[in-house]
Short mmCIF file of C-alpha atoms and ligand atoms in Angstrom, two decimals:
data_model
loop_
_atom_site.label_atom_id
_atom_site.label_comp_id
_atom_site.label_asym_id
_atom_site.label_seq_id
_atom_site.Cartn_x
_atom_site.Cartn_y
_atom_site.Cartn_z
CA UNK A 1148 13.45 -0.04 20.28
CA UNK A 1149 15.30 -3.20 19.45
CA UNK A 1150 16.38 -4.22 15.99
CA UNK A 1151 16.27 -8.09 15.25
CA UNK A 1152 16.65 -10.30 12.24
CA UNK A 1153 14.88 -13.49 13.30
CA UNK A 1154 11.31 -14.46 14.12
CA UNK A 1155 12.43 -16.05 17.52
CA UNK A 1156 14.16 -12.76 18.56
CA UNK A 1157 11.10 -10.71 17.59
CA UNK A 1158 8.70 -13.08 19.51
CA UNK A 1159 10.90 -13.00 22.55
CA UNK A 1160 10.51 -9.19 22.66
CA UNK A 1161 6.80 -9.36 22.11
CA UNK A 1162 4.87 -9.05 25.38
CA UNK A 1163 1.07 -8.62 25.70
CA UNK A 1164 -0.91 -7.72 22.58
CA UNK A 1165 1.23 -7.36 19.47
CA UNK A 1166 0.58 -4.80 16.69
CA UNK A 1167 2.37 -5.52 13.36
CA UNK A 1168 3.05 -2.87 10.66
CA UNK A 1169 4.52 -4.68 7.61
CA UNK A 1170 6.45 -2.29 5.25
CA UNK A 1171 9.19 -2.22 2.58
CA UNK A 1172 10.92 0.62 4.41
CA UNK A 1173 12.01 4.10 3.37
CA UNK A 1174 9.27 5.31 5.78
CA UNK A 1175 7.03 8.25 5.24
CA UNK A 1176 4.05 9.75 6.98
CA UNK A 1177 1.71 7.04 5.65
CA UNK A 1178 3.84 4.28 7.42
CA UNK A 1179 4.03 6.48 10.55
CA UNK A 1180 0.32 6.76 10.71
CA UNK A 1181 0.10 2.97 10.76
CA UNK A 1182 2.78 2.71 13.47
CA UNK A 1183 1.01 5.36 15.55
CA UNK A 1184 -2.23 3.49 15.30
CA UNK A 1185 -0.56 0.24 16.32
CA UNK A 1186 0.97 2.11 19.23
CA UNK A 1187 -2.40 3.39 20.36
CA UNK A 1188 -3.94 -0.21 20.57
CA UNK A 1189 -1.15 -2.59 21.19
CA UNK A 1190 1.37 -3.45 24.03
CA UNK A 1191 4.18 -4.25 21.65
CA UNK A 1192 4.56 -2.63 18.20
CA UNK A 1193 6.55 -4.62 15.67
CA UNK A 1194 7.55 -2.85 12.47
CA UNK A 1195 8.88 -5.04 9.71
CA UNK A 1196 11.03 -3.73 6.96
CA UNK A 1197 11.57 -6.17 4.07
CA UNK A 1198 11.97 -5.18 0.35
CA UNK A 1199 10.20 -8.29 -0.78
CA UNK A 1200 11.79 -9.60 -4.02
CA UNK A 1201 8.83 -11.86 -4.68
CA UNK A 1202 6.50 -9.07 -5.23
CA UNK A 1203 8.50 -7.23 -7.79
CA UNK A 1204 7.72 -8.14 -11.33
CA UNK A 1205 10.60 -5.96 -12.71
CA UNK A 1206 14.25 -6.47 -11.44
CA UNK A 1207 15.03 -2.81 -12.27
CA UNK A 1208 12.21 -1.58 -9.98
CA UNK A 1209 13.52 -3.79 -7.14
CA UNK A 1210 17.11 -2.51 -7.69
CA UNK A 1211 15.88 1.22 -7.74
CA UNK A 1212 13.68 0.81 -4.55
CA UNK A 1213 14.97 3.39 -2.05
CA UNK A 1214 16.45 1.88 1.10
CA UNK A 1215 17.94 3.30 4.33
CA UNK A 1216 17.87 1.28 7.38
CA UNK A 1217 19.30 4.01 9.73
CA UNK A 1218 16.66 6.43 8.56
CA UNK A 1219 13.85 3.77 9.08
CA UNK A 1220 15.07 2.88 12.50
CA UNK A 1221 14.99 6.58 13.68
CA UNK A 1222 11.52 7.13 12.21
CA UNK A 1223 10.12 3.92 13.53
CA UNK A 1224 11.50 4.56 16.99
CA UNK A 1225 10.07 8.13 17.03
CA UNK A 1226 6.69 6.86 15.95
CA UNK A 1227 6.57 4.38 18.90
CA UNK A 1228 7.90 1.07 17.55
CA UNK A 1229 9.25 -1.42 20.17
CA UNK A 1230 10.76 -3.92 17.64
CA UNK A 1231 12.26 -3.30 14.24
CA UNK A 1232 12.17 -6.67 12.38
CA UNK A 1233 14.68 -6.74 9.49
CA UNK A 1234 14.77 -10.18 8.08
CA UNK A 1235 17.13 -11.13 5.24
CA UNK A 1236 15.84 -13.09 2.23
CA UNK A 1237 16.88 -16.34 3.73
CA UNK A 1238 14.83 -15.76 6.92
CA UNK A 1239 11.73 -15.25 4.75
CA UNK A 1240 11.76 -18.05 2.10
CA UNK A 1241 13.92 -20.61 0.48
CA UNK A 1242 14.99 -19.92 -3.05
CA UNK A 1243 12.98 -20.62 -5.10
CA UNK A 1244 10.17 -20.56 -2.55
CA UNK A 1245 8.80 -24.03 -1.71
CA UNK A 1246 5.38 -22.91 -0.39
CA UNK A 1247 3.50 -19.98 -1.87
CA UNK A 1248 0.16 -18.41 -0.99
CA UNK A 1249 -2.22 -17.54 -3.91
CA UNK A 1250 -5.38 -15.54 -2.89
CA UNK A 1251 -6.30 -16.10 -6.52
CA UNK A 1252 -9.80 -14.65 -6.76
CA UNK A 1253 -8.92 -11.26 -5.19
CA UNK A 1254 -5.83 -11.03 -7.35
CA UNK A 1255 -7.52 -11.32 -10.72
CA UNK A 1256 -8.10 -7.68 -11.74
CA UNK A 1257 -6.02 -4.45 -11.75
CA UNK A 1258 -2.62 -4.99 -10.13
CA UNK A 1259 -3.06 -8.72 -10.75
CA UNK A 1260 -3.30 -8.18 -14.40
CA UNK A 1261 -0.48 -5.56 -14.61
CA UNK A 1262 1.94 -7.03 -12.21
CA UNK A 1263 1.89 -10.86 -12.76
CA UNK A 1264 2.81 -12.86 -9.63
CA UNK A 1265 2.78 -9.70 -7.50
CA UNK A 1266 0.07 -10.88 -5.02
CA UNK A 1267 1.47 -14.29 -4.64
CA UNK A 1268 4.67 -12.44 -3.47
CA UNK A 1269 2.73 -10.32 -1.20
CA UNK A 1270 0.56 -13.00 0.32
CA UNK A 1271 3.47 -15.52 0.77
CA UNK A 1272 5.50 -12.94 2.73
CA UNK A 1273 2.57 -11.46 4.71
CA UNK A 1274 1.51 -15.03 5.53
CA UNK A 1275 4.99 -15.82 6.75
CA UNK A 1276 5.09 -12.58 8.90
CA UNK A 1277 1.75 -13.50 10.35
CA UNK A 1278 2.84 -17.04 11.25
CA UNK A 1279 6.22 -16.09 12.46
CA UNK A 1280 5.48 -12.91 14.46
CA UNK A 1281 1.99 -14.00 15.60
CA UNK A 1282 0.47 -10.55 15.89
CA UNK A 1283 -2.93 -9.81 17.44
CA UNK A 1284 -3.52 -6.99 14.87
CA UNK A 1285 -1.87 -5.97 11.67
CA UNK A 1286 -2.07 -2.42 10.18
CA UNK A 1287 -2.25 -1.70 6.46
CA UNK A 1288 -2.93 1.42 4.36
CA UNK A 1289 -5.87 1.77 1.98
CA UNK A 1290 -3.29 3.25 -0.42
CA UNK A 1291 -2.86 -0.45 -1.51
CA UNK A 1292 -6.57 -1.16 -1.58
CA UNK A 1293 -6.39 -4.35 -3.53
CA UNK A 1294 -3.59 -5.66 -1.29
CA UNK A 1295 -5.75 -4.87 1.81
CA UNK A 1296 -8.51 -7.07 0.20
CA UNK A 1297 -6.01 -9.75 -0.42
CA UNK A 1298 -4.69 -9.64 3.13
CA UNK A 1299 -8.22 -9.63 4.63
CA UNK A 1300 -9.12 -12.64 2.53
CA UNK A 1301 -5.98 -14.46 3.38
CA UNK A 1302 -6.57 -13.96 7.11
CA UNK A 1303 -10.26 -15.18 6.77
CA UNK A 1304 -9.52 -18.21 4.53
CA UNK A 1305 -6.52 -19.42 6.57
CA UNK A 1306 -8.18 -18.62 9.90
CA UNK A 1307 -5.23 -16.36 11.24
CA UNK A 1308 -6.50 -15.01 14.55
CA UNK A 1309 -5.47 -11.52 13.53
CA UNK A 1310 -7.54 -8.31 13.26
CA UNK A 1311 -6.66 -6.53 10.00
CA UNK A 1312 -6.91 -2.77 10.32
CA UNK A 1313 -7.08 -0.63 7.13
CA UNK A 1314 -6.24 3.08 7.48
CA UNK A 1315 -6.62 6.17 5.28
CA UNK A 1316 -4.23 7.23 2.57
CA UNK A 1317 -1.87 9.99 3.73
CA UNK A 1318 -1.10 12.49 0.86
CA UNK A 1319 1.48 15.14 0.11
CA UNK A 1320 0.14 18.67 0.22
CA UNK A 1321 -0.50 18.72 -3.49
CA UNK A 1322 -2.66 15.51 -3.24
CA UNK A 1323 -0.06 12.97 -4.50
CA UNK A 1324 -0.41 9.88 -2.34
CA UNK A 1325 2.73 9.31 -0.33
CA UNK A 1326 4.88 6.44 -1.58
CA UNK A 1327 8.51 5.60 -1.04
CA UNK A 1328 8.80 5.73 -4.87
CA UNK A 1329 7.93 9.48 -4.90
CA UNK A 1330 11.56 10.22 -4.31
CA UNK A 1331 12.29 8.89 -7.79
CA UNK A 1332 9.81 11.11 -9.61
CA UNK A 1333 11.73 13.63 -11.74
CA UNK A 1334 11.05 17.20 -10.84
CA UNK A 1335 9.66 17.87 -14.33
CA UNK A 1336 6.97 15.16 -13.85
CA UNK A 1337 5.95 16.21 -10.32
CA UNK A 1338 2.88 18.09 -11.63
CA UNK A 1339 1.66 15.18 -13.66
CA UNK A 1340 2.04 12.90 -10.64
CA UNK A 1341 -0.24 15.26 -8.58
CA UNK A 1342 -2.74 15.25 -11.38
CA UNK A 1343 -3.54 11.56 -10.76
CA UNK A 1344 -5.07 12.48 -7.35
CA UNK A 1345 -7.00 15.30 -8.92
CA UNK A 1346 -8.49 12.92 -11.46
CA UNK A 1347 -9.70 10.50 -8.87
CA UNK A 1348 -10.97 13.26 -6.63
CA UNK A 1349 -12.97 14.57 -9.62
CA UNK A 1350 -14.58 11.10 -9.78
CA UNK A 1351 -15.09 11.29 -5.99
CA UNK A 1352 -16.89 14.59 -6.39
CA UNK A 1353 -19.30 13.11 -8.96
CA UNK A 1354 -19.97 10.07 -6.63
CA UNK A 1355 -20.85 12.50 -3.88
CA UNK A 1356 -23.25 14.21 -6.31
CA UNK A 1357 -25.05 10.91 -6.73
CA UNK A 1358 -23.35 9.22 -9.65
CA UNK A 1359 -23.17 5.45 -9.20
CA UNK A 1360 -22.20 4.20 -12.63
CA UNK A 1361 -18.63 2.89 -12.58
CA UNK A 1362 -18.37 3.80 -16.32
CA UNK A 1363 -19.27 7.34 -15.61
CA UNK A 1364 -16.94 7.69 -12.76
CA UNK A 1365 -14.00 6.29 -14.65
CA UNK A 1366 -14.80 8.59 -17.54
CA UNK A 1367 -14.80 11.60 -15.21
CA UNK A 1368 -11.31 10.66 -13.79
CA UNK A 1369 -9.90 9.95 -17.32
CA UNK A 1370 -11.28 13.16 -18.75
CA UNK A 1371 -9.75 15.21 -16.09
CA UNK A 1372 -6.18 14.07 -17.17
CA UNK A 1373 -4.28 15.94 -19.79
CA UNK A 1374 -4.17 14.07 -23.11
CA UNK A 1375 -0.45 13.61 -22.96
CA UNK A 1376 -0.75 11.78 -19.59
CA UNK A 1377 -3.39 9.28 -20.58
CA UNK A 1378 -0.90 7.21 -22.50
CA UNK A 1379 0.88 6.47 -19.11
CA UNK A 1380 -2.30 5.24 -17.45
CA UNK A 1381 -2.46 1.46 -16.97
CA UNK A 1382 -6.01 1.33 -15.75
CA UNK A 1383 -8.77 3.31 -13.91
CA UNK A 1384 -11.38 0.93 -12.50
CA UNK A 1385 -13.94 0.63 -9.79
CA UNK A 1386 -13.71 -2.48 -7.55
CA UNK A 1387 -15.55 -4.04 -4.68
CA UNK A 1388 -13.79 -3.07 -1.44
CA UNK A 1389 -13.95 -6.61 -0.01
CA UNK A 1390 -12.90 -8.87 -2.90
CA UNK A 1391 -11.51 -6.37 -5.48
CA UNK A 1392 -13.83 -7.69 -8.09
CA UNK A 1393 -14.75 -5.06 -10.88
CA UNK A 1394 -18.19 -3.57 -10.31
CA UNK A 1395 -20.56 -1.87 -12.85
CA UNK A 1396 -22.35 0.21 -10.20
CA UNK A 1397 -21.29 1.30 -6.84
CA UNK A 1398 -23.94 -0.43 -4.69
CA UNK A 1399 -21.48 -1.77 -2.15
CA UNK A 1400 -18.39 -0.25 -0.52
CA UNK A 1401 -15.91 0.14 -3.37
CA UNK A 1402 -12.84 1.94 -4.47
CA UNK A 1403 -11.86 3.68 -7.63
CA UNK A 1404 -8.34 2.93 -8.42
CA UNK A 1405 -5.76 4.29 -10.84
CA UNK A 1406 -2.35 3.06 -11.92
CA UNK A 1407 0.03 5.00 -14.11
CA UNK A 1408 3.67 5.41 -15.04
CA UNK A 1409 4.84 8.91 -14.62
CA UNK A 1410 8.55 9.79 -15.33
CA UNK A 1411 9.45 6.16 -15.34
CA UNK A 1412 7.87 5.52 -11.90
CA UNK A 1413 4.82 3.43 -11.42
CA UNK A 1414 2.26 5.01 -9.14
CA UNK A 1415 -1.13 3.80 -7.78
CA UNK A 1416 -3.78 5.64 -5.90
CA UNK A 1417 -7.57 5.26 -5.10
CA UNK A 1418 -10.52 6.79 -3.39
CA UNK A 1419 -13.03 4.76 -1.34
CA UNK A 1420 -16.67 5.12 -2.24
CA UNK A 1421 -19.39 4.35 0.39
CA UNK A 1422 -22.87 4.09 -1.11
CA UNK A 1423 -24.37 3.77 2.38
CA UNK A 1424 -23.26 7.27 3.44
CA UNK A 1425 -22.89 8.70 -0.12
CA UNK A 1426 -19.38 9.82 0.84
CA UNK A 1427 -15.92 9.38 -0.57
CA UNK A 1428 -12.84 8.94 1.56
CA UNK A 1429 -9.92 10.84 -0.14
CA UNK A 1430 -7.57 10.31 2.84
CA UNK A 1431 -5.67 13.05 4.53
CA UNK A 1432 -3.33 15.80 3.27
CA UNK A 1433 -0.04 16.79 4.90
CA UNK A 1434 0.25 20.46 5.67
CA UNK A 1435 3.99 20.59 4.98
CA UNK A 1436 6.62 18.85 2.86
CA UNK A 1437 7.01 15.10 3.53
CA UNK A 1438 9.80 13.72 5.50
CA UNK A 1439 10.68 11.87 2.31
CA UNK A 1440 12.47 14.94 1.12
CA UNK A 1441 14.58 15.47 4.24
CA UNK A 1442 12.21 17.88 6.07
CA UNK A 1443 10.39 17.47 9.41
P1 AMP B 1444 5.00 -0.27 1.47
O1 AMP B 1444 6.23 0.04 2.30
O2 AMP B 1444 4.80 0.68 0.33
O3 AMP B 1444 4.87 -1.73 1.06
O4 AMP B 1444 3.78 -0.02 2.38
C1 AMP B 1444 3.62 -0.66 3.74
C2 AMP B 1444 2.26 -0.27 4.24
O5 AMP B 1444 2.12 1.08 4.30
C3 AMP B 1444 1.19 -0.82 3.42
O6 AMP B 1444 0.17 -1.28 4.30
C4 AMP B 1444 0.72 0.39 2.65
O7 AMP B 1444 -0.66 0.37 2.10
C5 AMP B 1444 0.92 1.51 3.66
N1 AMP B 1444 1.10 2.77 2.91
C6 AMP B 1444 1.94 3.08 1.90
N2 AMP B 1444 1.77 4.38 1.51
C7 AMP B 1444 0.77 4.88 2.31
C8 AMP B 1444 0.01 6.11 2.37
N3 AMP B 1444 0.38 7.09 1.48
N4 AMP B 1444 -0.88 6.27 3.26
C9 AMP B 1444 -1.22 5.31 4.07
N5 AMP B 1444 -0.67 4.05 4.03
C10 AMP B 1444 0.28 3.85 3.24
#
């Protein structure tokens, strides 16, 4: 694996079909599942690590975001990456950015409401990565379901010849969705963090029993949370999987999403709901402690 900082260097190393895995680093098994999927279907696997300041709405969250380039390089290499792309801010945009990308419609609800400007930051940088690295396929996690809808719409609307592949959420053994931010959750709040996934799984169970009303599914998730946790919840909503618009009944592929602040850390999670099969996709559970905590 080679580590590079410019688009030109990355393109020179890209032979045959190129699979791109965009990340903000501090890699965990969720990221590794994307790299492994890219490895299985691409000649060259490019992993980008860029803590994108444009997508942070709070300076303190940006400062506290965990970073470790050496650790990321070891993990990306062992998962099968060929190129580790580590651009600096100047390689990605001018300050302030001259050109931005706003996938406005898909960004209106949920994260768009609670993190103003977040998706403009995401779409601007993802668009730049797509243009500069020219991948054939790009791999994203369903953990960020609204982001996946933003990226799919961006690719379609701007006619990027790129296949966008969405992959299941990887979870810690207690159900908590893997996130680089999990290393910042205080021990005393760990049980509350895991309760978020139990809440959306309870809604998934009801969906699989036949409930299709978004209001009922949201109520099920909310009622399964302890009273003292509900004040940290920013939203629980059901949205269309394609355009992230809020739905009243699950008649098309949708996702039930939750966002909450636990122990000073903002966490998001979701389950996919498929009315055609009647099934919910809860993702996959790790059987052992995550590499985030120094194991494995
Ligand atoms: P991030 O580094 O958090 O910006 O995430 C980079 C990519 O990894 C995005 O496509 C995320 O959706 C994906 N990702 C993050 N966490 C998970 C997870 N627990 N399971 C699967 N994919 C994930």
